[in-house]
Short mmCIF file of N, CA, C and O in Angstrom, two decimals:
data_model
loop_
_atom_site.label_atom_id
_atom_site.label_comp_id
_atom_site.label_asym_id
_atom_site.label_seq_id
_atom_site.Cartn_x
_atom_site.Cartn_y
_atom_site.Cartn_z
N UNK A 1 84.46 113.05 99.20
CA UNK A 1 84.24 113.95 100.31
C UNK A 1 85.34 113.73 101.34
O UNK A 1 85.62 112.57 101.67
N UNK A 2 85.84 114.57 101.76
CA UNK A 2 87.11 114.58 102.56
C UNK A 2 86.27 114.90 104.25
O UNK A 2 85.33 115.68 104.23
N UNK A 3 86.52 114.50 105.08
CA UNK A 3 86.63 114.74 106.12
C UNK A 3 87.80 115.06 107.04
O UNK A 3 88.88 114.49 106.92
N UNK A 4 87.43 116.41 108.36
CA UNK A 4 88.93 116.94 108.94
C UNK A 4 88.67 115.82 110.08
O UNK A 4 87.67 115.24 110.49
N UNK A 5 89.81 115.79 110.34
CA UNK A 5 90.35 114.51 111.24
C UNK A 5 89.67 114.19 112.46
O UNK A 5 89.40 113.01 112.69
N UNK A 6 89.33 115.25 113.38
CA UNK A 6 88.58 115.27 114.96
C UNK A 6 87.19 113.87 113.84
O UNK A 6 87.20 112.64 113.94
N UNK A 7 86.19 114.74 112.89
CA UNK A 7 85.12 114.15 112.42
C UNK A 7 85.11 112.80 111.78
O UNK A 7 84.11 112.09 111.84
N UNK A 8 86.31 112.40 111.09
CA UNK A 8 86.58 111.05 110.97
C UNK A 8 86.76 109.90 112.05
O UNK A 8 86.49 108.70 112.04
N UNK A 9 87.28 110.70 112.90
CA UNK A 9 87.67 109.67 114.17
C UNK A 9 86.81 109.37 114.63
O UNK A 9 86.58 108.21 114.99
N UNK A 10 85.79 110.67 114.81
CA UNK A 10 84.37 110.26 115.74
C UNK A 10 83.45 109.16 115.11
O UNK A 10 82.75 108.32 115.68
N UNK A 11 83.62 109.40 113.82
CA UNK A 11 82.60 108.59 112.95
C UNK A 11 83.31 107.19 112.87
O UNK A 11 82.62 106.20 113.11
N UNK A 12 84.23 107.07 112.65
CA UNK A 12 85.03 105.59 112.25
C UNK A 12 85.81 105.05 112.77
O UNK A 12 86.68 104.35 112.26
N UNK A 13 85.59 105.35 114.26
CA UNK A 13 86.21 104.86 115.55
C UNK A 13 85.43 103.54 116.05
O UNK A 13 84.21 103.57 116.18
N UNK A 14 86.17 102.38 116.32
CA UNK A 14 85.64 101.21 116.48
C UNK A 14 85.59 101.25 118.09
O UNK A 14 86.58 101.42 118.81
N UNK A 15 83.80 101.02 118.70
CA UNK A 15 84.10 100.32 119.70
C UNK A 15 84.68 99.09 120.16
O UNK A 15 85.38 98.52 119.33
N UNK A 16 84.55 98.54 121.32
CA UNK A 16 84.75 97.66 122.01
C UNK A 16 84.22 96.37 120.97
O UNK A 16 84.79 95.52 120.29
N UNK A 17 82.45 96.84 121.33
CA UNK A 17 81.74 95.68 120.44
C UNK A 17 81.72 95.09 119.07
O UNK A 17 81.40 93.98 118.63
N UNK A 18 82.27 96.48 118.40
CA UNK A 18 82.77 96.68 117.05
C UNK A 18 84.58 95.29 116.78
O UNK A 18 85.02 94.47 115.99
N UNK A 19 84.84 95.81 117.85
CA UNK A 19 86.04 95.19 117.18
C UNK A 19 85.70 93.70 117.85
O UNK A 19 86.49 92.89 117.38
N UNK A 20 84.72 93.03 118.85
CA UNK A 20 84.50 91.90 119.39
C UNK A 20 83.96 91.15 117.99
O UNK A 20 84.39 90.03 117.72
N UNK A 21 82.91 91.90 117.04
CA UNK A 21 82.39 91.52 115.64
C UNK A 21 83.16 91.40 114.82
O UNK A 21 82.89 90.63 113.90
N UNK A 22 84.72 92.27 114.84
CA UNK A 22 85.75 92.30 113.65
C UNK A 22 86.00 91.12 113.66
O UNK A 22 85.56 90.25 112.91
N UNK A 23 86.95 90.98 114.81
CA UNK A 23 87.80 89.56 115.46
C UNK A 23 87.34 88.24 115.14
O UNK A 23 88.03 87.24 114.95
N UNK A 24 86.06 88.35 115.09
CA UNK A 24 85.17 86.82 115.04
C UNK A 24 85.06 86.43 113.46
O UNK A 24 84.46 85.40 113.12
N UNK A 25 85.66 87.28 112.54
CA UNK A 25 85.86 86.93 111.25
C UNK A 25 87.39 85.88 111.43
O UNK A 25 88.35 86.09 112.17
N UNK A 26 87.16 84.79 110.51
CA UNK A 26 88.03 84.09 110.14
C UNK A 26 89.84 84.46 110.31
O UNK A 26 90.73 84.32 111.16
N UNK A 27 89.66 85.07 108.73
CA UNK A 27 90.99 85.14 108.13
C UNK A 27 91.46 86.82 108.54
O UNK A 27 90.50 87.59 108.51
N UNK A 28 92.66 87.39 108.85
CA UNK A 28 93.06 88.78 108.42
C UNK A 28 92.46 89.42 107.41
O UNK A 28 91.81 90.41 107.75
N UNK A 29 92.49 89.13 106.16
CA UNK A 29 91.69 90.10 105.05
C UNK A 29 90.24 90.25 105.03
O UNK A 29 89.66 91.19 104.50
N UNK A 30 89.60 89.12 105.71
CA UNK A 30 88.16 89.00 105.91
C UNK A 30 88.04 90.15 107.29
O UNK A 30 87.20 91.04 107.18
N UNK A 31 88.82 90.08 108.43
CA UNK A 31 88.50 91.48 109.33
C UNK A 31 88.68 92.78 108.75
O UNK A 31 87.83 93.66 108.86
N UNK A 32 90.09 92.99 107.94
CA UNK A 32 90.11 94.21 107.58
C UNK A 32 89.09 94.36 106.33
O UNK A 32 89.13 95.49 105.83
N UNK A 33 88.35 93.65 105.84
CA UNK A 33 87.26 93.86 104.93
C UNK A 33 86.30 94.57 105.17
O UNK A 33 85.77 95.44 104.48
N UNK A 34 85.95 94.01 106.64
CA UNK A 34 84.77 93.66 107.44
C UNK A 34 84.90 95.36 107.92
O UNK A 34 83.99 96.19 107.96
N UNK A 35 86.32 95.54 108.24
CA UNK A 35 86.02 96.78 109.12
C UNK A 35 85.91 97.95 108.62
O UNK A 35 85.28 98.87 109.14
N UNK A 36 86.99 98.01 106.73
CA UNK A 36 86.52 98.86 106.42
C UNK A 36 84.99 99.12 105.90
O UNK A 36 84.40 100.19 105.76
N UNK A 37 84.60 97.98 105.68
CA UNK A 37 82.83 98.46 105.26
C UNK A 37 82.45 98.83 106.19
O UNK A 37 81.93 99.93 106.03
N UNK A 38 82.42 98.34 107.56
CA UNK A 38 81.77 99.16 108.56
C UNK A 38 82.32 100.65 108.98
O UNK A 38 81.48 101.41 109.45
N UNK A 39 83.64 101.13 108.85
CA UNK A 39 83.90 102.61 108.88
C UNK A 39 83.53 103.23 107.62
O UNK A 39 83.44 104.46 107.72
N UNK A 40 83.22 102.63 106.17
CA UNK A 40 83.02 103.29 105.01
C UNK A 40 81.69 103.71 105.34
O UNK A 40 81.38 104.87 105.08
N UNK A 41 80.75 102.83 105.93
CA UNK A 41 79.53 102.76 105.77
C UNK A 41 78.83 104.29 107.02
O UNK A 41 77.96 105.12 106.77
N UNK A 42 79.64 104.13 108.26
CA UNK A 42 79.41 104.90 108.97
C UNK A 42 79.87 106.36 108.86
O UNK A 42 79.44 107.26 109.59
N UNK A 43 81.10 106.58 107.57
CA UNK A 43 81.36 107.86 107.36
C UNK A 43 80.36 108.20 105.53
O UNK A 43 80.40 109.25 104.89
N UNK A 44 79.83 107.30 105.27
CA UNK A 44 79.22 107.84 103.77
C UNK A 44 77.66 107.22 103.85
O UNK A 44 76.92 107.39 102.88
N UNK A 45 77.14 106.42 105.11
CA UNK A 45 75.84 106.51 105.31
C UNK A 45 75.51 105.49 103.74
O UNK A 45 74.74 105.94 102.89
N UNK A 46 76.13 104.26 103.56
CA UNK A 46 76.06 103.79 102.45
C UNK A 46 77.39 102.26 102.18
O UNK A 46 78.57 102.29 102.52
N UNK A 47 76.82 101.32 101.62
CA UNK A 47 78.23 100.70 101.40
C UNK A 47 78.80 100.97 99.84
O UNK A 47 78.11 101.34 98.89
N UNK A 48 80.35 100.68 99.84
CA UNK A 48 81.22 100.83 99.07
C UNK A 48 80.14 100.15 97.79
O UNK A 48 79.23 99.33 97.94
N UNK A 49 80.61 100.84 96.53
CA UNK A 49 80.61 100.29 95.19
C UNK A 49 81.51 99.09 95.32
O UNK A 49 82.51 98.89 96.00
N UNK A 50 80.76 98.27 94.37
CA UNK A 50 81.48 96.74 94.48
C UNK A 50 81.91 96.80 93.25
O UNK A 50 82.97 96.20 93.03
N UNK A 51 81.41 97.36 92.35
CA UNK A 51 82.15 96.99 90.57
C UNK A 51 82.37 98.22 89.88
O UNK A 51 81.40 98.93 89.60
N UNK A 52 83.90 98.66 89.49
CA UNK A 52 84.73 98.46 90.52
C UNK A 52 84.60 98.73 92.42
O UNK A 52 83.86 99.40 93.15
N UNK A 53 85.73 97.80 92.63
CA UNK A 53 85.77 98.03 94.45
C UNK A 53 85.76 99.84 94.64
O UNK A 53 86.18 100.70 93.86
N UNK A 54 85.24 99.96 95.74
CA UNK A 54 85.16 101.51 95.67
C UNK A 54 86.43 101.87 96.82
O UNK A 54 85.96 102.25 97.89
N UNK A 55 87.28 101.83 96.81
CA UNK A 55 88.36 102.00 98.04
C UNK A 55 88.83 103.43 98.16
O UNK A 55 89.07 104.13 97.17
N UNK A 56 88.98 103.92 99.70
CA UNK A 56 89.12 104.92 100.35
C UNK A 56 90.43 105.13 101.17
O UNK A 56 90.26 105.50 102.33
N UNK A 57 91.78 104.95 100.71
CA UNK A 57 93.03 104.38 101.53
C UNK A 57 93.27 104.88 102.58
O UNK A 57 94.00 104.35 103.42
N UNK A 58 92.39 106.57 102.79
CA UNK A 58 92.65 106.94 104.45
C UNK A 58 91.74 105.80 104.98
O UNK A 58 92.34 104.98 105.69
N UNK A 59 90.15 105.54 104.74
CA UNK A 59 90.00 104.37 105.95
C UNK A 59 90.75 102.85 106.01
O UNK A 59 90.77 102.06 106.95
N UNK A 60 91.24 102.76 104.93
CA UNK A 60 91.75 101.44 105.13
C UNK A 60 93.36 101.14 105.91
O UNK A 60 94.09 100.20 106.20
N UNK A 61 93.31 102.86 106.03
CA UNK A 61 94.85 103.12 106.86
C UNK A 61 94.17 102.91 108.19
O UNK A 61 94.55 102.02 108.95
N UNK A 62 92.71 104.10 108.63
CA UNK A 62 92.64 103.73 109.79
C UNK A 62 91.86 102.70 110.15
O UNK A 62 91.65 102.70 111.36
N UNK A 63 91.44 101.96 109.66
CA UNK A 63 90.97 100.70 110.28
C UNK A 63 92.35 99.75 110.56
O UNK A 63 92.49 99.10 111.60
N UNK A 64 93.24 99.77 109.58
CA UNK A 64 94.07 98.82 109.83
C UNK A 64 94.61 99.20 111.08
O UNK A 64 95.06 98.21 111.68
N UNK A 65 94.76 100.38 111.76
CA UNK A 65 95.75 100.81 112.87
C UNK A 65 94.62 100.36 113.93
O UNK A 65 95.07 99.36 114.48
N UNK A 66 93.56 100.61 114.36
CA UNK A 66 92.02 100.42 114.98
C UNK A 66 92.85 98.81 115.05
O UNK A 66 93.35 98.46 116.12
N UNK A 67 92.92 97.94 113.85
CA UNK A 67 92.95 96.39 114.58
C UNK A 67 94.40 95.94 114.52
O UNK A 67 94.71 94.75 114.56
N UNK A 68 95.51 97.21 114.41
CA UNK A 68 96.79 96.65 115.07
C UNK A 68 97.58 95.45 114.06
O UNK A 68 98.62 94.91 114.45
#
């Protein structure tokens, strides 16, 4: 399912508190893990397939920009 851009942002836009929860993960790959399940989850109402990984490279583009 594709979403147009205004509706992605709204949905998988990290607050404040959101990214205070990212940050408090350990390692780099453990936040950007962390964050895309939480934008996957908030744009598909569901988490990712684990076997195989279910990956979505627009969110993992915008989460990565979200934590810079």
């Amino acid at each position: 399912m594709m979403y147009s851009k205004e509706v992605f942002i709204k949905l998988a836009k990290f607050t404040d508190q959101d990214l205070k929860n990212i940050q408090s993960r350990r390692k780099r790959k453990n936040r950007l893990g962390f964050a895309y399940q939480l934008a996957f989850v908030r744009l598909y109402n569901r988490f990712p397939n684990q076997e195989p990984l279910e990956i979505k490279q627009e969110i993992v583009n915008y989460a990565a920009i979200q934590l810079e």
